[in-house]
Short mmCIF file of C-alpha atoms and ligand atoms in Angstrom, two decimals:
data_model
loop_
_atom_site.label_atom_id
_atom_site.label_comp_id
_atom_site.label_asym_id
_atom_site.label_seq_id
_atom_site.Cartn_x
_atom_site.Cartn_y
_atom_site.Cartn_z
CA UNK A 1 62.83 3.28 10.58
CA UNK A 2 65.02 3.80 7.62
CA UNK A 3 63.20 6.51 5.34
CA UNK A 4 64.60 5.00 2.10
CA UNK A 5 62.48 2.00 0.57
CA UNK A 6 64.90 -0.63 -0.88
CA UNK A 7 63.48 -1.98 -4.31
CA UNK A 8 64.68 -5.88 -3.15
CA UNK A 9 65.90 -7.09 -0.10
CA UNK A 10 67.53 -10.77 0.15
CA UNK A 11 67.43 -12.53 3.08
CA UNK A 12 70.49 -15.09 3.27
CA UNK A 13 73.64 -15.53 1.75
CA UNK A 14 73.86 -18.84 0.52
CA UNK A 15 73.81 -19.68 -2.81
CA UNK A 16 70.59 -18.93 -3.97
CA UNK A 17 70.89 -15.44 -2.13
CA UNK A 18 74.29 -14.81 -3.51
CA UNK A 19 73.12 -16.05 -7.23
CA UNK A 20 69.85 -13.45 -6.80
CA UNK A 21 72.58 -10.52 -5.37
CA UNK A 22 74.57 -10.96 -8.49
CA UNK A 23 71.60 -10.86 -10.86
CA UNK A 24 69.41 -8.11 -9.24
CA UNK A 25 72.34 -6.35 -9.16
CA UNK A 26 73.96 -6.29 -12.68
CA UNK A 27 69.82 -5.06 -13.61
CA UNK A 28 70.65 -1.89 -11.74
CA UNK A 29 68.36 -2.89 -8.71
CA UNK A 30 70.74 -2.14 -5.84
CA UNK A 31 70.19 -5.48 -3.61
CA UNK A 32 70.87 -5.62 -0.04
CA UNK A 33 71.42 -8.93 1.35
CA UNK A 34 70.98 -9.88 4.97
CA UNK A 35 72.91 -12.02 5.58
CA UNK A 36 71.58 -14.53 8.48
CA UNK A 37 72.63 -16.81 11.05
CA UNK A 38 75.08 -18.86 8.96
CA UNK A 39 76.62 -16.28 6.46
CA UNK A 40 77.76 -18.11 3.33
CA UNK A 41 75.24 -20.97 4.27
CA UNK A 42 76.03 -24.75 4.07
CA UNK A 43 78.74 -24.29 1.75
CA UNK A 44 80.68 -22.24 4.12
CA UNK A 45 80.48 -25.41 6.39
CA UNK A 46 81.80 -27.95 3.63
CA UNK A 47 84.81 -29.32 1.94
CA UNK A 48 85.71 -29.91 -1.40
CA UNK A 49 82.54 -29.65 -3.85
CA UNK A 50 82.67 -31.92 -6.52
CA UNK A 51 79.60 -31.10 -8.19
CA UNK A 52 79.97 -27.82 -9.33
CA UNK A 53 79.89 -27.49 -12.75
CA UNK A 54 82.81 -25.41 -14.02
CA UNK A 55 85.27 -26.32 -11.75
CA UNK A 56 87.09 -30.14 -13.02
CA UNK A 57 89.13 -30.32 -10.05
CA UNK A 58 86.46 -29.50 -7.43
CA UNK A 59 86.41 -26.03 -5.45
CA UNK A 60 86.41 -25.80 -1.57
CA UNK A 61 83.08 -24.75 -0.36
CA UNK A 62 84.16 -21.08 1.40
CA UNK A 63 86.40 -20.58 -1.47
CA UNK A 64 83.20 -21.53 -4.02
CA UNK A 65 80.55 -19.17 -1.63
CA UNK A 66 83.22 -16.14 -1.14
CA UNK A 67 83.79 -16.19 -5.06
CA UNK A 68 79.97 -15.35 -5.04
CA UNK A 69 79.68 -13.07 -3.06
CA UNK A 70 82.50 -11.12 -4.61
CA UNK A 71 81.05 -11.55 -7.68
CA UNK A 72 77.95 -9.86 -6.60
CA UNK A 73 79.70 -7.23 -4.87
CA UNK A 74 81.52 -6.57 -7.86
CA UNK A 75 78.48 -5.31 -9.48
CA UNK A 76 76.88 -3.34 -6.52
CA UNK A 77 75.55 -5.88 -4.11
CA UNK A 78 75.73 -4.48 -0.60
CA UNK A 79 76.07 -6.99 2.47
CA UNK A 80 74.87 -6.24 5.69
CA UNK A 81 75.25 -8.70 8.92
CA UNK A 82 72.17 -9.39 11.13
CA UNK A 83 68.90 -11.72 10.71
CA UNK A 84 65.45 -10.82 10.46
CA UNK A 85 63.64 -11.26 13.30
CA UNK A 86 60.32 -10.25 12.23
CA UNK A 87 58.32 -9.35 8.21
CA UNK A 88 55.21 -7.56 7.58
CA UNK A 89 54.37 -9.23 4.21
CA UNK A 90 50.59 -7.81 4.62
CA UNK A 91 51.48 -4.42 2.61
CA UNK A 92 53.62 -3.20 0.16
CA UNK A 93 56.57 -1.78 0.75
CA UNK A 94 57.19 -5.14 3.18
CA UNK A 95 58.72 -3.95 6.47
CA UNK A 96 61.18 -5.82 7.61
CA UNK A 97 62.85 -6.05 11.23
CA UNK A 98 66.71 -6.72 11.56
CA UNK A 99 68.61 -5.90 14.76
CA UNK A 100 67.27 -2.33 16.18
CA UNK A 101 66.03 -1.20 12.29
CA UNK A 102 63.24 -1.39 10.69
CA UNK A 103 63.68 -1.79 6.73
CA UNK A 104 61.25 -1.44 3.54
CA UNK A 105 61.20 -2.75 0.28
CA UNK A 106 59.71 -3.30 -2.85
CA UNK A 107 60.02 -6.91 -3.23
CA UNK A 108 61.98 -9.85 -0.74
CA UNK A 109 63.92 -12.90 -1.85
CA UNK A 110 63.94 -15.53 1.13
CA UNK A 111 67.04 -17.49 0.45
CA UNK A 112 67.30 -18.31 3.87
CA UNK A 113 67.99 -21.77 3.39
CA UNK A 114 67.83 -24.26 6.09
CA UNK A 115 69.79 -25.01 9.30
CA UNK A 116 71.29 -28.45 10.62
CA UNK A 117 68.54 -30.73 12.64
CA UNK A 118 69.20 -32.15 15.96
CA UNK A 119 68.53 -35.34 17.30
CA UNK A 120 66.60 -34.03 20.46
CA UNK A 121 68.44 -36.14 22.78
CA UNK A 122 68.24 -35.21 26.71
CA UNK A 123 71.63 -34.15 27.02
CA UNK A 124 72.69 -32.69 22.79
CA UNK A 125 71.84 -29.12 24.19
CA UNK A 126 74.36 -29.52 26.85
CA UNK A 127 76.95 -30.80 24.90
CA UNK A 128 76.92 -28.71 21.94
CA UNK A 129 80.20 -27.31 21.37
CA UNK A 130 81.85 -29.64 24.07
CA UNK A 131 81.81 -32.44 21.67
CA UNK A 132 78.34 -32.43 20.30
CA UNK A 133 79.08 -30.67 16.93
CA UNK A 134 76.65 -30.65 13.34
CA UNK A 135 79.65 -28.80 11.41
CA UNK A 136 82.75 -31.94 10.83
CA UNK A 137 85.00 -28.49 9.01
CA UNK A 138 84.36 -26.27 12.21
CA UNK A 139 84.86 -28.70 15.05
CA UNK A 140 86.93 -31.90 13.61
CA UNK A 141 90.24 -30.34 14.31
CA UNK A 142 89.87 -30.39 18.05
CA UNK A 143 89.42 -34.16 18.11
CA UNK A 144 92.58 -35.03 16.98
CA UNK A 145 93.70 -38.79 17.50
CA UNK A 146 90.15 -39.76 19.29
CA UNK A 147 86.93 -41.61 18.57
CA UNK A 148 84.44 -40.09 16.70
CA UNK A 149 81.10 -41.08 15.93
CA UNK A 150 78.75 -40.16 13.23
CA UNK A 151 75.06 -39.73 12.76
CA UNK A 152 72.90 -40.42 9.79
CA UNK A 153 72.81 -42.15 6.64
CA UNK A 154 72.91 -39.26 3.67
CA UNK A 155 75.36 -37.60 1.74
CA UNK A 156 76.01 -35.04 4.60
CA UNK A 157 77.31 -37.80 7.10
CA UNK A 158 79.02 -40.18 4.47
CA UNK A 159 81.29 -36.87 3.55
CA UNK A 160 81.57 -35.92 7.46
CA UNK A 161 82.48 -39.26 7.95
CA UNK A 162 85.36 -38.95 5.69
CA UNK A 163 86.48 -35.98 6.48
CA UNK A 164 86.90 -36.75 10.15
CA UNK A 165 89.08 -39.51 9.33
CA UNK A 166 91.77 -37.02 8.62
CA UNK A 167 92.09 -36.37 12.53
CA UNK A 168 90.03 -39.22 14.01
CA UNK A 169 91.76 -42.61 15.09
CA UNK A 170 88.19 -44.16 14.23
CA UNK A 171 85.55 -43.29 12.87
CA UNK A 172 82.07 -44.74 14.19
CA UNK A 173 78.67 -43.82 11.77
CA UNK A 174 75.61 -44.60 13.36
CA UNK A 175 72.56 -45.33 11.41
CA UNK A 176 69.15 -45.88 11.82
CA UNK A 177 68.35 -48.32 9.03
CA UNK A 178 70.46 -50.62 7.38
CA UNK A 179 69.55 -48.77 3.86
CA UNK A 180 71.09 -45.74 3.16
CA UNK A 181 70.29 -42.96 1.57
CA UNK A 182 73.40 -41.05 0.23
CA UNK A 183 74.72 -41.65 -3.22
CA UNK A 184 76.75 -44.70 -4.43
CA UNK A 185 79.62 -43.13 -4.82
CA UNK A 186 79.36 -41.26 -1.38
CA UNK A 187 79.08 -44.77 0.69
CA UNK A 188 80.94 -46.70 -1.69
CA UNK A 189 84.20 -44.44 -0.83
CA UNK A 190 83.06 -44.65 3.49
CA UNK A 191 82.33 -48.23 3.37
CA UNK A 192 86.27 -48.37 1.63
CA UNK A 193 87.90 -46.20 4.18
CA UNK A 194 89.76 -48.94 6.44
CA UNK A 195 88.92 -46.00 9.41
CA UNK A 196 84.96 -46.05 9.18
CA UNK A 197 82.95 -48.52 10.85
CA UNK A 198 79.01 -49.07 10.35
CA UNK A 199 76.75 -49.52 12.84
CA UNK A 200 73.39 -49.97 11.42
CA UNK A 201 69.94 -50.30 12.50
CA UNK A 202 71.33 -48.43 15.67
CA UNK A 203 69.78 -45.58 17.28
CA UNK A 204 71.33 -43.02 19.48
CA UNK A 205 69.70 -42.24 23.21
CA UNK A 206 71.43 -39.84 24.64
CA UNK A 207 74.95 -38.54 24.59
CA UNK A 208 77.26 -39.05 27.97
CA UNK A 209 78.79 -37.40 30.50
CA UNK A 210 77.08 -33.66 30.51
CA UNK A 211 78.35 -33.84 34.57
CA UNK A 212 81.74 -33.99 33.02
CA UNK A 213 81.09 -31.15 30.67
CA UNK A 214 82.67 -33.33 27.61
CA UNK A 215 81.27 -36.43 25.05
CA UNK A 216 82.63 -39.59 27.25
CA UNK A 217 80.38 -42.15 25.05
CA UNK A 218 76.80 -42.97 23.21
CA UNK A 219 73.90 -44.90 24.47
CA UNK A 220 72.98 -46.98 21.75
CA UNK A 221 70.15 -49.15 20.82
CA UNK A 222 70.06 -51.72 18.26
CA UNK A 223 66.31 -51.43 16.46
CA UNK A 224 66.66 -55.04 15.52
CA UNK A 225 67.53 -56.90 18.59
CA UNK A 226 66.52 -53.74 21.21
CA UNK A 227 69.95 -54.47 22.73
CA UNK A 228 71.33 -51.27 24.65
CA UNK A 229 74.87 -50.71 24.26
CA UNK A 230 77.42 -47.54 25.13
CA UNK A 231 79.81 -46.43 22.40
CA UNK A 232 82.74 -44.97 23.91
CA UNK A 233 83.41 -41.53 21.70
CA UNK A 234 84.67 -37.92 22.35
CA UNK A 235 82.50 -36.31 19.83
CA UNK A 236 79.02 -36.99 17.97
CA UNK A 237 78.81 -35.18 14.45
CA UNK A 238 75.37 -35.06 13.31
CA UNK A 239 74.74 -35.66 9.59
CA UNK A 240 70.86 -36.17 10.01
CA UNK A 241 69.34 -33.22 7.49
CA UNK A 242 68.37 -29.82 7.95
CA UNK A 243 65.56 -27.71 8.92
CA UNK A 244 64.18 -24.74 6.85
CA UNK A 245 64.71 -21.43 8.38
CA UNK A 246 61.20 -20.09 7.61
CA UNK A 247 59.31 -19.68 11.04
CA UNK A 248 58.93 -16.07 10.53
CA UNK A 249 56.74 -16.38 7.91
CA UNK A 250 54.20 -18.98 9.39
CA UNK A 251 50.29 -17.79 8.99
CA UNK A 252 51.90 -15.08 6.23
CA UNK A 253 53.19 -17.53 3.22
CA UNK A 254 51.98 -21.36 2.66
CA UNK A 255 54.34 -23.86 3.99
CA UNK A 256 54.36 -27.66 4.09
CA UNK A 257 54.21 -29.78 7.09
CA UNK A 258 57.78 -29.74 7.68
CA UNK A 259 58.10 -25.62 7.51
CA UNK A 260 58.76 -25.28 3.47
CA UNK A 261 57.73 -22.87 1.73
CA UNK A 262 55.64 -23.40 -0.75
CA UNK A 263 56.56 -21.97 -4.00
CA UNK A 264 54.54 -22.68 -7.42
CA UNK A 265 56.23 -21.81 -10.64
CA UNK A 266 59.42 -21.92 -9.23
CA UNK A 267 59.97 -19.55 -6.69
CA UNK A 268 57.04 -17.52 -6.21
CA UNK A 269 55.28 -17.53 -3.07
CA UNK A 270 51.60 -16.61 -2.23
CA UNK A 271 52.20 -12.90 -1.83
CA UNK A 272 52.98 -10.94 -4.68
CA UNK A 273 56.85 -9.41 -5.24
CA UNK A 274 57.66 -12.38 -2.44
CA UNK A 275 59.72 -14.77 -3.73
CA UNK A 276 61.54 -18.11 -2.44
CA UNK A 277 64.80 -19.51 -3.90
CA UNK A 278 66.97 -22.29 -2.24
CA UNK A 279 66.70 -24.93 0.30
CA UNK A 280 64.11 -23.06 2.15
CA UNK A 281 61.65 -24.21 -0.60
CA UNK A 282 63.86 -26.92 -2.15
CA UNK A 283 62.94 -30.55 -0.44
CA UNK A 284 63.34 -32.45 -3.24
CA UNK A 285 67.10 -31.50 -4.82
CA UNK A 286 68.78 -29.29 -2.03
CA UNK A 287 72.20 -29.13 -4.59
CA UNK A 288 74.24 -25.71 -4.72
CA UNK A 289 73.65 -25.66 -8.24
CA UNK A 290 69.46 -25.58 -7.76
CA UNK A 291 69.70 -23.51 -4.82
CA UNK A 292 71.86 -21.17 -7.38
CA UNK A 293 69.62 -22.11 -10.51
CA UNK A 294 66.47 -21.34 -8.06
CA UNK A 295 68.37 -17.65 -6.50
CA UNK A 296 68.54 -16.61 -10.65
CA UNK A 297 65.12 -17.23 -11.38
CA UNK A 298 63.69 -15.07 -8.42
CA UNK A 299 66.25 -12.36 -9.44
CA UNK A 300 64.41 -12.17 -12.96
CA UNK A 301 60.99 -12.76 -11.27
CA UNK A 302 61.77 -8.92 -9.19
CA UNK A 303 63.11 -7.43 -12.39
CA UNK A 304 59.37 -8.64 -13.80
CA UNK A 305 57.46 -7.62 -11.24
CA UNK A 306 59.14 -4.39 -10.42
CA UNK A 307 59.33 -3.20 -13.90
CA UNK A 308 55.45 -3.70 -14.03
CA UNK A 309 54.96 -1.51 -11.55
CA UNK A 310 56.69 0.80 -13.33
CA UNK A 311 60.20 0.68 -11.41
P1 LIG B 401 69.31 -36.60 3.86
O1 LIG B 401 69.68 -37.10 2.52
O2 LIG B 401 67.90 -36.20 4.15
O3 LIG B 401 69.76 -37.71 4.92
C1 LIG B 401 69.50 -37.55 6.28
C2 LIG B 401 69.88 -38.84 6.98
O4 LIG B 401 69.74 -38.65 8.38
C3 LIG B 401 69.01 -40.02 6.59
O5 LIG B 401 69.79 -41.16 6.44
C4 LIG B 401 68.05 -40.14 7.75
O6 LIG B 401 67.69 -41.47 8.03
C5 LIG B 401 68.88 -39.64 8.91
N1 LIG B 401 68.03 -39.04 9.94
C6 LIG B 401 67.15 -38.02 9.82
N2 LIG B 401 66.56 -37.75 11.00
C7 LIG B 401 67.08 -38.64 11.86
C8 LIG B 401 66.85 -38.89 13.24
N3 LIG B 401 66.01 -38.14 13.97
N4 LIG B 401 67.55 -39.88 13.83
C9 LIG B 401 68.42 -40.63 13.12
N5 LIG B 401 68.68 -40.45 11.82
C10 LIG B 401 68.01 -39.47 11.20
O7 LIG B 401 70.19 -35.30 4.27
P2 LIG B 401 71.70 -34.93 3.87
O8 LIG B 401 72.61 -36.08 4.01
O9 LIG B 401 72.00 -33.69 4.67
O10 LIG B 401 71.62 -34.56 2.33
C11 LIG B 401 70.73 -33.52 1.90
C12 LIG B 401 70.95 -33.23 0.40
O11 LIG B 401 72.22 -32.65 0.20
C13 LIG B 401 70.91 -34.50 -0.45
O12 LIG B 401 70.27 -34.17 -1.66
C14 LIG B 401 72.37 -34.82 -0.69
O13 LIG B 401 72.60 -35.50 -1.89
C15 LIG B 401 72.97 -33.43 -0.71
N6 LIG B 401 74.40 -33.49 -0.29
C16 LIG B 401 75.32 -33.79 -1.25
C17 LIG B 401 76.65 -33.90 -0.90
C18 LIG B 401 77.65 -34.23 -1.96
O14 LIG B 401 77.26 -34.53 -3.07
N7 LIG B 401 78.93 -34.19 -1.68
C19 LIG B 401 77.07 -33.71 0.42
C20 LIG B 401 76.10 -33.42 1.38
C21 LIG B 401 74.76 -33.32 1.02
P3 LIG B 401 66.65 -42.27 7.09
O15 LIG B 401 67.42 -42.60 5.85
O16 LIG B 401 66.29 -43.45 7.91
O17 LIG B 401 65.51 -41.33 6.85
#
């Protein structure tokens, strides 16, 4: 156990733990951030972000997250790689295990987001990283000049979509409904691109050939007519949502059915000088700039809390 008790720890290094780094540090608070599973979070695994204010052009996602975290650095944010495995929220200073140590601290900020959901096919397991890939930026590249197919009907798989048609020769996106839910401007661009083809009210059964160690094709079924079908393809790309990364705290914060945390006010959780920024707690707008907005606000929240303790 590390004798020193950290006044906040952040767990993740998305936005919203990036946003809280840079703001607990410039109030003299020495952060550490752990920085998770996915360093850099779902930005690191994007494109060109659009929606960031302050940037007319647009800003690549790694370029946008790095930014941040030198930024925070700047001002005496430390970093440290590793996830927590296991909190002790029941007494103050919270104990916190990461790797082979065992930290403490004053007050936590969970900013650690959510991860990319599965379809929960029998064979996706298998197959991941032999063609079975949630991350179009990591994995496109290796399927130059084949057939692609994509999953889901949001923003996430309208821009992986498009981004695979830079390598791709087509372009397949599979979706479960014939309505979709990303933006207009999202599907109005996929539905342009001469390279994308719908298939709608289509569901995905499993993913062929794990004997063959590679994505050979799709077993399809149409939800309409209950036709089965197989869609030749070298690689799924799943665009179907994302998962909170909050299990460690089940029976010790509130969460929703789906494994949110619940926050009220914002950002604060059940357990005082515990606070919750980001996607982990963020079902309804999931955008950099909340998760960012949403990483501030807990920042200030620790400042609050610690400075009525008399820290
Ligand atoms: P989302 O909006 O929740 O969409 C998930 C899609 O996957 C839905 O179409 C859903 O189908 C489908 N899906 C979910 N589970 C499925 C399953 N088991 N089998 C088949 N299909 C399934 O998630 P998202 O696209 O990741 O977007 C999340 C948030 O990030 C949104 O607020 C979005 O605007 C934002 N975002 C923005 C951008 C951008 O602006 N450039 C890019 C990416 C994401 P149903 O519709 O039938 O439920």
């Amino acid at each position: 156990m590390e004798t020193s008790i950290h006044n906040v720890i952040i767990m993740g290094s998305g936005c919203a733990g990036h946003t809280a780094a840079l703001y607990t540090a410039r109030a003299n608070l020495s952060p550490l951030v752990i920085e998770g599973h996915e360093p850099g979070g779902q930005l690191s695994l994007t494109t060109l972000v659009e929606n960031f204010p302050g940037f007319p052009e647009g800003i690549q996602g790694p370029e946008l997250i790095e930014n941040m975290r030198k930024q925070a650095t700047r001002f005496g944010a430390q970093y440290r790689m590793g996830h927590v495995s296991s909190v002790d929220l029941q007494k103050r200073p919270f104990t916190l295990n990461v790797g082979k140590d065992i930290l403490q601290t004053r007050t936590l900020i969970i900013a650690s987001g959510a991860s990319a959901r599965w379809l929960g096919l029998p064979h996706e397991q298998a197959l991941i990283g032999h063609g079975v890939s949630s991350c179009a930026t990591c994995d496109g590249f290796f399927f130059s000049g084949k057939e692609i197919a994509v999953i889901g009907g949001g923003d996430s798989a309208m821009e992986e979509a498009l981004f695979l048609t830079r390598f791709a020769s087509k372009v397949t996106l599979i979706h479960r409904r014939d309505q979709f839910r990303a933006s207009k401007i999202m599907l109005d661009r996929a539905q342009k691109n001469p390279n994308i083809h719908f298939l709608t009210d289509t569901i995905v059964e499993d993913v062929l050939d794990v004997e063959k160690k590679e994505v050979t094709a799709l077993r399809l079924r149409n939800m309409k007519t209950g036709k089965g079908s197989d869609l030749p393809a070298s690689a799924m790309f799943l665009g179907i949502g994302h998962i909170p990364n909050a299990k460690i705290f089940e029976g010790q914060l509130d969460m929703d059915q789906d494994g949110y945390v619940i926050s009220r006010d914002y950002v604060l959780t059940r357990v005082p000088g515990v606070y919750a920024c980001g996607d982990v707690q963020d079902r309804r707008y999931r955008q950099a700039v909340t998760a960012a907005g949403s990483g501030c606000m807990a920042a200030i929240e620790v400042e609050k809390f610690l400075e009525e303790q008399g820290r």
